[in-house]
Amino acid sequence: MAIYLDNHSTTRLDPRVLESLLPWLTDHYGNAGSVTHDMGREARAAVDVARETVAAAIGGAAREIVFTSGATEANNLAILGAAARRGVARGHVITVATEHHAVLDPVEHLERIGFAVTRLPVAPQTGILSLDALEAALRPETFLVSVMLANNEIGVVQDISAIAERVHSRGALLHVDCAQAVGRLPVNVDALGADLASFSAHKFHGPKGTGCLYVRRRERAVRIDPLVYGGGQERGMRSGTLDVPGIVGMAEAARLAVENLPEEPVRLRGLRDRLWRLLQAGIPGIAINGPPLHDLALRIVNNLNVRIPGVDGQSLLSTLGGAGLALSSGSACSSESPRPSHVLQAIGLDEDQARASLRFGLSRFTTADEIDRAAQIIAAGVASLRSL
Ligand SMILES: Cc1ncc(COP(=O)(O)O)c(C=O)c1O
């Protein structure tokens, strides 16, 4: 069995989640939109309960949840939907150089069709966004700012509530990509001050292909245009037959993530720190990318990202892959492209350093034995590559 340490890319489905969603894939296959009969009504009821559960897990209200196919779609809906609502391709959007491509690419699309865009740099090494830089970039015509909560490569956690204050004081909307945060730190859309927030079930032991966009409907209600038109599902915000098993599974995964919140991050942090200690002992010259591990407010507990001088990144990854280690050297979502990680470059690494970096993501199912074996395999791999 592979040692799976690529949990920022995706996570294993929790068996309890599988159990919760299976009946909706088999016997209970009604369409949640067909409420003229019992099978449709029971599917609708299951979606209603799931919507409540997901909303409660993130501190929102059920009517603020728009189910999507994942965080990519949620990010696109937030960014393109906020822009489309304006009716004209005018205005200014701010985002950050270290965002996921599921934010950077829709923003780039807006730029191509006429919107002004600012991509803010981050601090070298830590990846922290400067509030002063944000403040200076805000313009009267800025209508949207998109900043992620926890970074999928270097784990940096941005100070979203402070960012929200600045953004709101200038009358713009704040979108927050929360894909990597659920189950690793408490996520509350009110405490964050998010107007729009994206989530993805498969990042917290739920099924792939389901996520949601939180759209604030209480005070400061937010209006965005849909991207997909059709049957008018999700209050017209996202047409298409609802994925009942995915939605039920996402809700169970969210419930478990919140239920495990007090203990799971502590355990993950212990394992992550153990991994770092072992790597540090076994690999001379190894260094951390991203904020310091001990600063709990600045870095998610299940993330480690290291650079290993004196080895070629591609050779290292193929050596480790051959030894049964599943991990990544950049954002897995872009690993088909051989380009070095834009996040690592944004924090000051050159191309070779970025290529010779490894990203570890730990999960609920990671064991201490796996950590010990992984560290041994990596130290041995590095030693053999360095001796060539
Ligand atoms: C921060 C972040 N946003 C968005 C996504 C895309 O999520 P999904 O796979 O649900 O489309 C990812 C996946 O890697 C991510 O890490």
CSV table of C-alpha atoms and ligand atoms in Angstrom, one decimal:
chain,number,residue,atom,x,y,z
A,1,MET,CA,0.0,0.0,0.0
A,2,ALA,CA,1.2,3.5,-0.8
A,3,ILE,CA,1.9,5.9,2.0
A,4,TYR,CA,-0.5,8.7,1.0
A,5,LEU,CA,0.7,12.1,2.0
A,6,ASP,CA,-1.0,14.1,-0.8
A,7,ASN,CA,-4.1,15.2,1.2
A,8,HIS,CA,-4.1,18.8,-0.2
A,9,SER,CA,-4.8,17.2,-3.5
A,10,THR,CA,-7.6,15.0,-2.3
A,11,THR,CA,-8.5,12.9,0.7
A,12,ARG,CA,-9.8,9.4,1.3
A,13,LEU,CA,-13.5,9.0,1.5
A,14,ASP,CA,-14.4,8.4,5.2
A,15,PRO,CA,-16.2,5.0,5.5
A,16,ARG,CA,-19.0,6.8,7.5
A,17,VAL,CA,-19.5,9.2,4.6
A,18,LEU,CA,-19.7,6.3,2.1
A,19,GLU,CA,-22.3,4.6,4.3
A,20,SER,CA,-24.4,7.8,4.5
A,21,LEU,CA,-24.4,8.4,0.7
A,22,LEU,CA,-24.8,4.8,-0.6
A,23,PRO,CA,-28.6,4.5,-0.3
A,24,TRP,CA,-28.9,7.6,-2.4
A,25,LEU,CA,-26.9,6.0,-5.2
A,26,THR,CA,-28.9,2.8,-5.1
A,27,ASP,CA,-32.5,2.4,-3.9
A,28,HIS,CA,-33.3,6.1,-3.2
A,29,TYR,CA,-32.7,7.5,-6.6
A,30,GLY,CA,-35.4,10.1,-6.9
A,31,ASN,CA,-34.8,13.5,-8.3
A,32,ALA,CA,-34.8,16.2,-5.6
A,33,GLY,CA,-36.6,18.4,-8.1
A,34,SER,CA,-39.5,16.0,-8.7
A,35,VAL,CA,-41.6,16.7,-5.6
A,36,THR,CA,-44.8,15.3,-7.1
A,37,HIS,CA,-44.1,11.9,-5.7
A,38,ASP,CA,-42.6,10.3,-2.6
A,39,MET,CA,-39.2,9.4,-4.1
A,40,GLY,CA,-38.6,12.9,-5.2
A,41,ARG,CA,-39.8,14.3,-1.9
A,42,GLU,CA,-37.5,12.1,0.1
A,43,ALA,CA,-34.5,13.2,-2.0
A,44,ARG,CA,-35.6,16.8,-1.5
A,45,ALA,CA,-35.8,16.2,2.2
A,46,ALA,CA,-32.4,14.7,2.3
A,47,VAL,CA,-30.9,17.7,0.4
A,48,ASP,CA,-32.7,20.0,2.8
A,49,VAL,CA,-31.2,18.3,5.8
A,50,ALA,CA,-27.7,18.3,4.2
A,51,ARG,CA,-28.0,22.0,3.4
A,52,GLU,CA,-28.7,22.7,7.0
A,53,THR,CA,-25.8,20.6,8.1
A,54,VAL,CA,-23.3,22.1,5.7
A,55,ALA,CA,-24.5,25.6,6.6
A,56,ALA,CA,-24.2,24.9,10.3
A,57,ALA,CA,-20.6,23.6,9.8
A,58,ILE,CA,-19.5,26.9,8.3
A,59,GLY,CA,-21.6,29.2,10.4
A,60,GLY,CA,-24.0,30.1,7.6
A,61,ALA,CA,-27.7,29.7,7.0
A,62,ALA,CA,-29.2,27.0,4.7
A,63,ARG,CA,-30.5,29.5,2.2
A,64,GLU,CA,-26.9,30.8,1.8
A,65,ILE,CA,-25.6,27.5,0.4
A,66,VAL,CA,-25.4,26.9,-3.4
A,67,PHE,CA,-24.3,23.4,-4.1
A,68,THR,CA,-21.7,23.1,-6.9
A,69,SER,CA,-19.4,20.4,-8.4
A,70,GLY,CA,-16.6,21.6,-6.1
A,71,ALA,CA,-14.4,24.6,-5.2
A,72,THR,CA,-13.3,25.3,-8.8
A,73,GLU,CA,-16.9,25.8,-9.8
A,74,ALA,CA,-17.7,27.7,-6.6
A,75,ASN,CA,-14.7,30.1,-7.3
A,76,ASN,CA,-15.8,30.6,-10.9
A,77,LEU,CA,-19.4,31.3,-9.8
A,78,ALA,CA,-18.2,33.8,-7.2
A,79,ILE,CA,-15.8,35.7,-9.4
A,80,LEU,CA,-17.5,35.6,-12.8
A,81,GLY,CA,-21.0,35.8,-11.2
A,82,ALA,CA,-20.0,39.0,-9.2
A,83,ALA,CA,-18.5,40.5,-12.4
A,84,ALA,CA,-21.5,39.5,-14.6
A,85,ARG,CA,-23.9,41.2,-12.1
A,86,ARG,CA,-22.3,44.5,-13.0
A,87,GLY,CA,-23.7,44.3,-16.5
A,88,VAL,CA,-20.6,46.0,-18.0
A,89,ALA,CA,-17.0,44.9,-18.2
A,90,ARG,CA,-15.8,47.7,-16.0
A,91,GLY,CA,-14.4,47.7,-12.5
A,92,HIS,CA,-11.4,46.4,-10.6
A,93,VAL,CA,-10.7,43.1,-9.0
A,94,ILE,CA,-8.0,42.3,-6.5
A,95,THR,CA,-6.5,38.9,-5.8
A,96,VAL,CA,-3.2,37.4,-4.6
A,97,ALA,CA,-0.3,35.9,-6.5
A,98,THR,CA,-0.5,32.7,-4.4
A,99,GLU,CA,-4.2,31.9,-5.1
A,100,HIS,CA,-5.2,28.6,-6.6
A,101,HIS,CA,-5.6,28.6,-10.4
A,102,ALA,CA,-9.3,28.1,-9.8
A,103,VAL,CA,-9.2,31.8,-8.7
A,104,LEU,CA,-6.4,33.1,-10.8
A,105,ASP,CA,-7.7,31.8,-14.1
A,106,PRO,CA,-11.3,33.3,-13.8
A,107,VAL,CA,-9.7,36.6,-12.7
A,108,GLU,CA,-7.4,36.4,-15.8
A,109,HIS,CA,-10.5,35.9,-17.9
A,110,LEU,CA,-12.1,39.0,-16.5
A,111,GLU,CA,-8.9,40.9,-17.3
A,112,ARG,CA,-9.1,39.7,-20.9
A,113,ILE,CA,-12.7,41.0,-21.3
A,114,GLY,CA,-11.9,44.5,-19.9
A,115,PHE,CA,-11.8,44.5,-16.1
A,116,ALA,CA,-8.8,45.9,-14.3
A,117,VAL,CA,-7.0,43.4,-12.1
A,118,THR,CA,-4.4,43.7,-9.3
A,119,ARG,CA,-2.5,40.6,-8.2
A,120,LEU,CA,-0.9,41.4,-4.8
A,121,PRO,CA,2.5,39.9,-4.0
A,122,VAL,CA,3.1,38.2,-0.6
A,123,ALA,CA,5.9,38.3,1.9
A,124,PRO,CA,9.0,36.3,1.0
A,125,GLN,CA,9.2,32.9,2.7
A,126,THR,CA,5.9,33.1,4.7
A,127,GLY,CA,3.5,34.0,2.0
A,128,ILE,CA,1.6,36.4,4.2
A,129,LEU,CA,-0.5,39.1,2.5
A,130,SER,CA,0.3,42.7,3.7
A,131,LEU,CA,-2.8,44.6,4.9
A,132,ASP,CA,-1.1,47.8,3.9
A,133,ALA,CA,-0.5,46.6,0.4
A,134,LEU,CA,-4.2,45.6,0.2
A,135,GLU,CA,-5.3,48.9,1.5
A,136,ALA,CA,-3.1,50.7,-1.1
A,137,ALA,CA,-4.5,48.6,-3.9
A,138,LEU,CA,-8.2,49.2,-3.1
A,139,ARG,CA,-9.8,51.8,-5.5
A,140,PRO,CA,-13.2,53.3,-5.7
A,141,GLU,CA,-14.0,51.0,-8.6
A,142,THR,CA,-12.9,47.8,-6.8
A,143,PHE,CA,-15.9,45.6,-6.5
A,144,LEU,CA,-14.3,42.2,-5.6
A,145,VAL,CA,-11.4,41.0,-3.6
A,146,SER,CA,-10.6,37.3,-3.6
A,147,VAL,CA,-8.2,35.9,-0.9
A,148,MET,CA,-7.9,32.3,0.2
A,149,LEU,CA,-8.1,31.2,3.8
A,150,ALA,CA,-5.5,28.5,3.8
A,151,ASN,CA,-3.0,27.9,1.0
A,152,ASN,CA,-2.9,24.5,-0.6
A,153,GLU,CA,0.9,24.5,-1.0
A,154,ILE,CA,2.5,26.2,1.9
A,155,GLY,CA,-0.4,26.1,4.3
A,156,VAL,CA,-0.3,29.9,5.1
A,157,VAL,CA,-3.4,31.1,6.8
A,158,GLN,CA,-4.3,34.7,5.9
A,159,ASP,CA,-5.9,37.1,8.4
A,160,ILE,CA,-9.2,37.1,6.6
A,161,SER,CA,-11.2,39.1,9.2
A,162,ALA,CA,-8.7,41.9,9.1
A,163,ILE,CA,-8.8,41.8,5.3
A,164,ALA,CA,-12.6,41.8,5.4
A,165,GLU,CA,-12.6,45.0,7.4
A,166,ARG,CA,-10.5,46.8,4.9
A,167,VAL,CA,-12.5,45.5,1.9
A,168,HIS,CA,-15.9,46.3,3.4
A,169,SER,CA,-14.8,49.8,4.5
A,170,ARG,CA,-14.2,50.5,0.8
A,171,GLY,CA,-17.5,49.0,-0.3
A,172,ALA,CA,-16.2,45.9,-2.1
A,173,LEU,CA,-17.1,42.2,-1.7
A,174,LEU,CA,-14.8,39.6,-0.2
A,175,HIS,CA,-14.6,36.1,-1.7
A,176,VAL,CA,-12.7,33.5,0.3
A,177,ASP,CA,-11.5,30.2,-1.1
A,178,CYS,CA,-11.9,27.9,2.0
A,179,ALA,CA,-11.2,24.6,0.2
A,180,GLN,CA,-8.2,23.7,2.4
A,181,ALA,CA,-9.4,24.8,5.7
A,182,VAL,CA,-12.4,22.6,6.7
A,183,GLY,CA,-11.4,20.1,9.5
A,184,ARG,CA,-8.0,21.8,10.0
A,185,LEU,CA,-9.2,25.0,11.6
A,186,PRO,CA,-12.6,26.3,12.6
A,187,VAL,CA,-14.3,28.0,9.7
A,188,ASN,CA,-17.1,30.5,10.4
A,189,VAL,CA,-18.1,32.7,7.5
A,190,ASP,CA,-19.4,35.4,9.9
A,191,ALA,CA,-16.2,35.5,11.9
A,192,LEU,CA,-14.2,35.7,8.7
A,193,GLY,CA,-16.5,38.4,7.3
A,194,ALA,CA,-16.8,36.6,4.0
A,195,ASP,CA,-19.5,37.6,1.5
A,196,LEU,CA,-18.8,34.6,-0.7
A,197,ALA,CA,-16.9,31.5,0.3
A,198,SER,CA,-15.9,28.3,-1.6
A,199,PHE,CA,-15.8,24.7,-0.3
A,200,SER,CA,-15.0,21.3,-1.6
A,201,ALA,CA,-16.1,18.0,-0.1
A,202,HIS,CA,-13.2,15.9,-1.3
A,203,LYS,CA,-10.7,18.0,0.6
A,204,PHE,CA,-12.3,16.8,3.9
A,205,HIS,CA,-13.0,13.1,3.4
A,206,GLY,CA,-16.2,13.7,1.4
A,207,PRO,CA,-16.9,12.6,-2.2
A,208,LYS,CA,-15.2,14.1,-5.3
A,209,GLY,CA,-17.4,16.3,-7.5
A,210,THR,CA,-19.4,18.1,-4.8
A,211,GLY,CA,-18.8,21.4,-3.2
A,212,CYS,CA,-20.6,24.6,-2.5
A,213,LEU,CA,-20.5,28.4,-2.7
A,214,TYR,CA,-21.6,30.3,0.4
A,215,VAL,CA,-23.5,33.5,-0.7
A,216,ARG,CA,-24.3,35.9,2.1
A,217,ARG,CA,-28.0,36.6,2.3
A,218,ARG,CA,-28.5,38.1,5.7
A,219,GLU,CA,-27.2,41.6,6.4
A,220,ARG,CA,-25.1,42.9,3.5
A,221,ALA,CA,-26.9,40.4,1.2
A,222,VAL,CA,-24.9,39.7,-1.9
A,223,ARG,CA,-26.2,39.5,-5.5
A,224,ILE,CA,-24.3,37.6,-8.2
A,225,ASP,CA,-25.4,36.2,-11.5
A,226,PRO,CA,-25.5,32.5,-12.3
A,227,LEU,CA,-23.1,30.9,-14.7
A,228,VAL,CA,-25.4,27.9,-15.6
A,229,TYR,CA,-29.0,28.4,-16.7
A,230,GLY,CA,-31.7,25.8,-16.9
A,231,GLY,CA,-34.1,24.2,-14.5
A,232,GLY,CA,-33.7,26.9,-11.9
A,233,GLN,CA,-32.3,24.7,-9.1
A,234,GLU,CA,-30.4,26.2,-6.2
A,235,ARG,CA,-32.7,29.3,-6.3
A,236,GLY,CA,-31.7,29.9,-9.9
A,237,MET,CA,-28.1,30.2,-9.0
A,238,ARG,CA,-26.9,26.9,-10.4
A,239,SER,CA,-29.3,25.0,-12.6
A,240,GLY,CA,-28.9,21.2,-13.0
A,241,THR,CA,-30.2,18.1,-11.3
A,242,LEU,CA,-28.9,17.9,-7.8
A,243,ASP,CA,-26.2,15.3,-7.0
A,244,VAL,CA,-28.1,13.9,-4.0
A,245,PRO,CA,-25.5,11.3,-3.0
A,246,GLY,CA,-22.7,13.9,-3.3
A,247,ILE,CA,-24.6,16.4,-1.2
A,248,VAL,CA,-25.6,14.0,1.5
A,249,GLY,CA,-22.0,12.8,1.6
A,250,MET,CA,-20.6,16.3,1.8
A,251,ALA,CA,-22.9,17.0,4.7
A,252,GLU,CA,-21.7,13.9,6.6
A,253,ALA,CA,-18.1,14.8,5.9
A,254,ALA,CA,-18.7,18.4,7.1
A,255,ARG,CA,-20.4,17.1,10.3
A,256,LEU,CA,-17.5,14.7,11.0
A,257,ALA,CA,-14.9,17.5,10.3
A,258,VAL,CA,-16.6,19.8,12.9
A,259,GLU,CA,-17.1,17.0,15.4
A,260,ASN,CA,-13.4,16.1,15.2
A,261,LEU,CA,-12.2,19.7,15.3
A,262,PRO,CA,-10.9,19.8,18.8
A,263,GLU,CA,-8.8,16.6,18.6
A,264,GLU,CA,-7.9,16.1,15.0
A,265,PRO,CA,-5.9,19.2,14.4
A,266,VAL,CA,-3.8,18.4,17.5
A,267,ARG,CA,-3.1,15.0,16.3
A,268,LEU,CA,-2.3,16.2,12.8
A,269,ARG,CA,0.0,18.8,14.1
A,270,GLY,CA,1.9,16.2,16.2
A,271,LEU,CA,2.4,14.0,13.2
A,272,ARG,CA,3.4,16.9,10.9
A,273,ASP,CA,6.0,18.2,13.5
A,274,ARG,CA,7.3,14.6,13.9
A,275,LEU,CA,7.8,14.4,10.1
A,276,TRP,CA,9.7,17.6,10.1
A,277,ARG,CA,11.9,16.5,12.9
A,278,LEU,CA,12.8,13.3,11.2
A,279,LEU,CA,13.4,14.9,7.9
A,280,GLN,CA,15.6,17.6,9.5
A,281,ALA,CA,17.6,14.9,11.3
A,282,GLY,CA,18.0,12.8,8.1
A,283,ILE,CA,18.6,15.4,5.4
A,284,PRO,CA,21.3,18.0,5.8
A,285,GLY,CA,20.4,21.4,4.4
A,286,ILE,CA,16.6,20.8,4.2
A,287,ALA,CA,14.5,23.9,4.8
A,288,ILE,CA,10.9,24.9,5.3
A,289,ASN,CA,8.9,26.8,2.7
A,290,GLY,CA,6.1,28.9,4.2
A,291,PRO,CA,5.4,30.2,7.7
A,292,PRO,CA,7.0,28.7,10.8
A,293,LEU,CA,5.4,25.5,12.0
A,294,HIS,CA,5.0,26.6,15.6
A,295,ASP,CA,2.8,29.5,14.7
A,296,LEU,CA,-0.6,28.0,14.9
A,297,ALA,CA,-2.4,31.1,13.6
A,298,LEU,CA,-0.2,31.2,10.5
A,299,ARG,CA,-0.1,27.7,9.2
A,300,ILE,CA,-2.6,24.9,8.8
A,301,VAL,CA,-1.7,21.9,10.9
A,302,ASN,CA,-1.6,19.2,8.3
A,303,ASN,CA,0.8,21.0,5.9
A,304,LEU,CA,4.5,20.7,5.5
A,305,ASN,CA,6.5,22.0,2.5
A,306,VAL,CA,10.3,21.6,2.3
A,307,ARG,CA,13.1,22.4,-0.2
A,308,ILE,CA,16.0,20.0,-0.5
A,309,PRO,CA,19.1,21.5,-1.9
A,310,GLY,CA,21.4,19.5,-4.2
A,311,VAL,CA,18.8,17.3,-5.8
A,312,ASP,CA,16.8,17.4,-9.0
A,313,GLY,CA,13.1,17.7,-8.1
A,314,GLN,CA,11.9,15.4,-10.9
A,315,SER,CA,14.4,12.7,-10.1
A,316,LEU,CA,13.4,13.0,-6.4
A,317,LEU,CA,9.7,12.6,-7.1
A,318,SER,CA,10.2,9.6,-9.4
A,319,THR,CA,12.5,8.0,-6.8
A,320,LEU,CA,9.9,8.5,-4.1
A,321,GLY,CA,7.0,7.5,-6.2
A,322,GLY,CA,8.8,4.3,-7.1
A,323,ALA,CA,9.2,3.7,-3.3
A,324,GLY,CA,5.4,3.9,-2.8
A,325,LEU,CA,5.2,7.5,-1.5
A,326,ALA,CA,2.3,9.6,-2.8
A,327,LEU,CA,3.1,13.2,-2.4
A,328,SER,CA,3.5,16.3,-4.6
A,329,SER,CA,6.0,18.9,-5.6
A,330,GLY,CA,3.5,21.6,-6.4
A,331,SER,CA,-0.3,22.1,-6.7
A,332,ALA,CA,-1.6,18.7,-7.7
A,333,CYS,CA,-4.3,20.3,-9.7
A,334,SER,CA,-1.6,21.7,-12.0
A,335,SER,CA,0.9,18.8,-11.8
A,336,GLU,CA,0.2,18.0,-15.5
A,337,SER,CA,2.1,21.1,-16.3
A,338,PRO,CA,5.9,20.9,-15.7
A,339,ARG,CA,6.1,24.5,-14.6
A,340,PRO,CA,7.5,25.2,-11.2
A,341,SER,CA,4.9,26.2,-8.6
A,342,HIS,CA,3.7,29.8,-8.9
A,343,VAL,CA,3.2,29.8,-5.1
A,344,LEU,CA,6.8,28.8,-4.3
A,345,GLN,CA,8.1,31.4,-6.8
A,346,ALA,CA,5.9,34.0,-5.2
A,347,ILE,CA,7.5,33.5,-1.8
A,348,GLY,CA,11.0,33.9,-3.4
A,349,LEU,CA,12.2,30.5,-4.5
A,350,ASP,CA,14.0,30.2,-7.9
A,351,GLU,CA,12.9,27.6,-10.4
A,352,ASP,CA,15.3,24.9,-9.2
A,353,GLN,CA,14.5,25.4,-5.6
A,354,ALA,CA,10.8,25.2,-6.4
A,355,ARG,CA,11.3,22.0,-8.4
A,356,ALA,CA,13.3,20.5,-5.5
A,357,SER,CA,10.5,21.1,-3.0
A,358,LEU,CA,8.1,18.6,-1.6
A,359,ARG,CA,4.6,19.2,-0.3
A,360,PHE,CA,3.1,17.0,2.4
A,361,GLY,CA,-0.5,16.9,3.3
A,362,LEU,CA,-1.5,14.8,6.3
A,363,SER,CA,-5.0,13.5,7.1
A,364,ARG,CA,-7.3,11.8,9.5
A,365,PHE,CA,-6.0,8.4,8.2
A,366,THR,CA,-2.3,9.2,8.4
A,367,THR,CA,-0.5,7.1,11.0
A,368,ALA,CA,2.8,7.7,13.0
A,369,ASP,CA,4.2,4.5,11.4
A,370,GLU,CA,3.6,6.0,7.9
A,371,ILE,CA,5.3,9.2,9.0
A,372,ASP,CA,8.4,7.3,10.2
A,373,ARG,CA,8.6,5.2,7.0
A,374,ALA,CA,8.0,8.2,4.8
A,375,ALA,CA,10.9,10.1,6.5
A,376,GLN,CA,13.2,7.1,6.1
A,377,ILE,CA,12.4,6.6,2.4
A,378,ILE,CA,12.9,10.3,1.7
A,379,ALA,CA,16.2,10.5,3.6
A,380,ALA,CA,17.5,7.4,1.8
A,381,GLY,CA,16.3,8.7,-1.6
A,382,VAL,CA,18.0,12.1,-1.1
A,383,ALA,CA,21.2,10.5,0.1
A,384,SER,CA,21.3,8.2,-3.0
A,385,LEU,CA,20.6,11.1,-5.4
A,386,ARG,CA,23.2,13.3,-3.8
A,387,SER,CA,25.8,10.6,-4.1
A,388,LEU,CA,25.3,10.3,-7.9
B,1,LIG,C1,-7.3,26.2,-2.5
B,1,LIG,C2,-8.1,25.3,-3.5
B,1,LIG,N1,-9.1,25.9,-4.2
B,1,LIG,C3,-9.7,25.2,-5.1
B,1,LIG,C4,-9.4,23.9,-5.4
B,1,LIG,C5,-10.2,23.1,-6.5
B,1,LIG,O1,-11.2,22.4,-5.8
B,1,LIG,P1,-12.1,21.3,-6.5
B,1,LIG,O2,-11.2,20.1,-6.7
B,1,LIG,O3,-13.2,21.0,-5.6
B,1,LIG,O4,-12.5,21.8,-7.8
B,1,LIG,C6,-8.4,23.3,-4.7
B,1,LIG,C7,-7.9,21.9,-5.1
B,1,LIG,O5,-6.7,21.6,-5.1
B,1,LIG,C8,-7.7,24.0,-3.7
B,1,LIG,O6,-6.7,23.5,-3.0
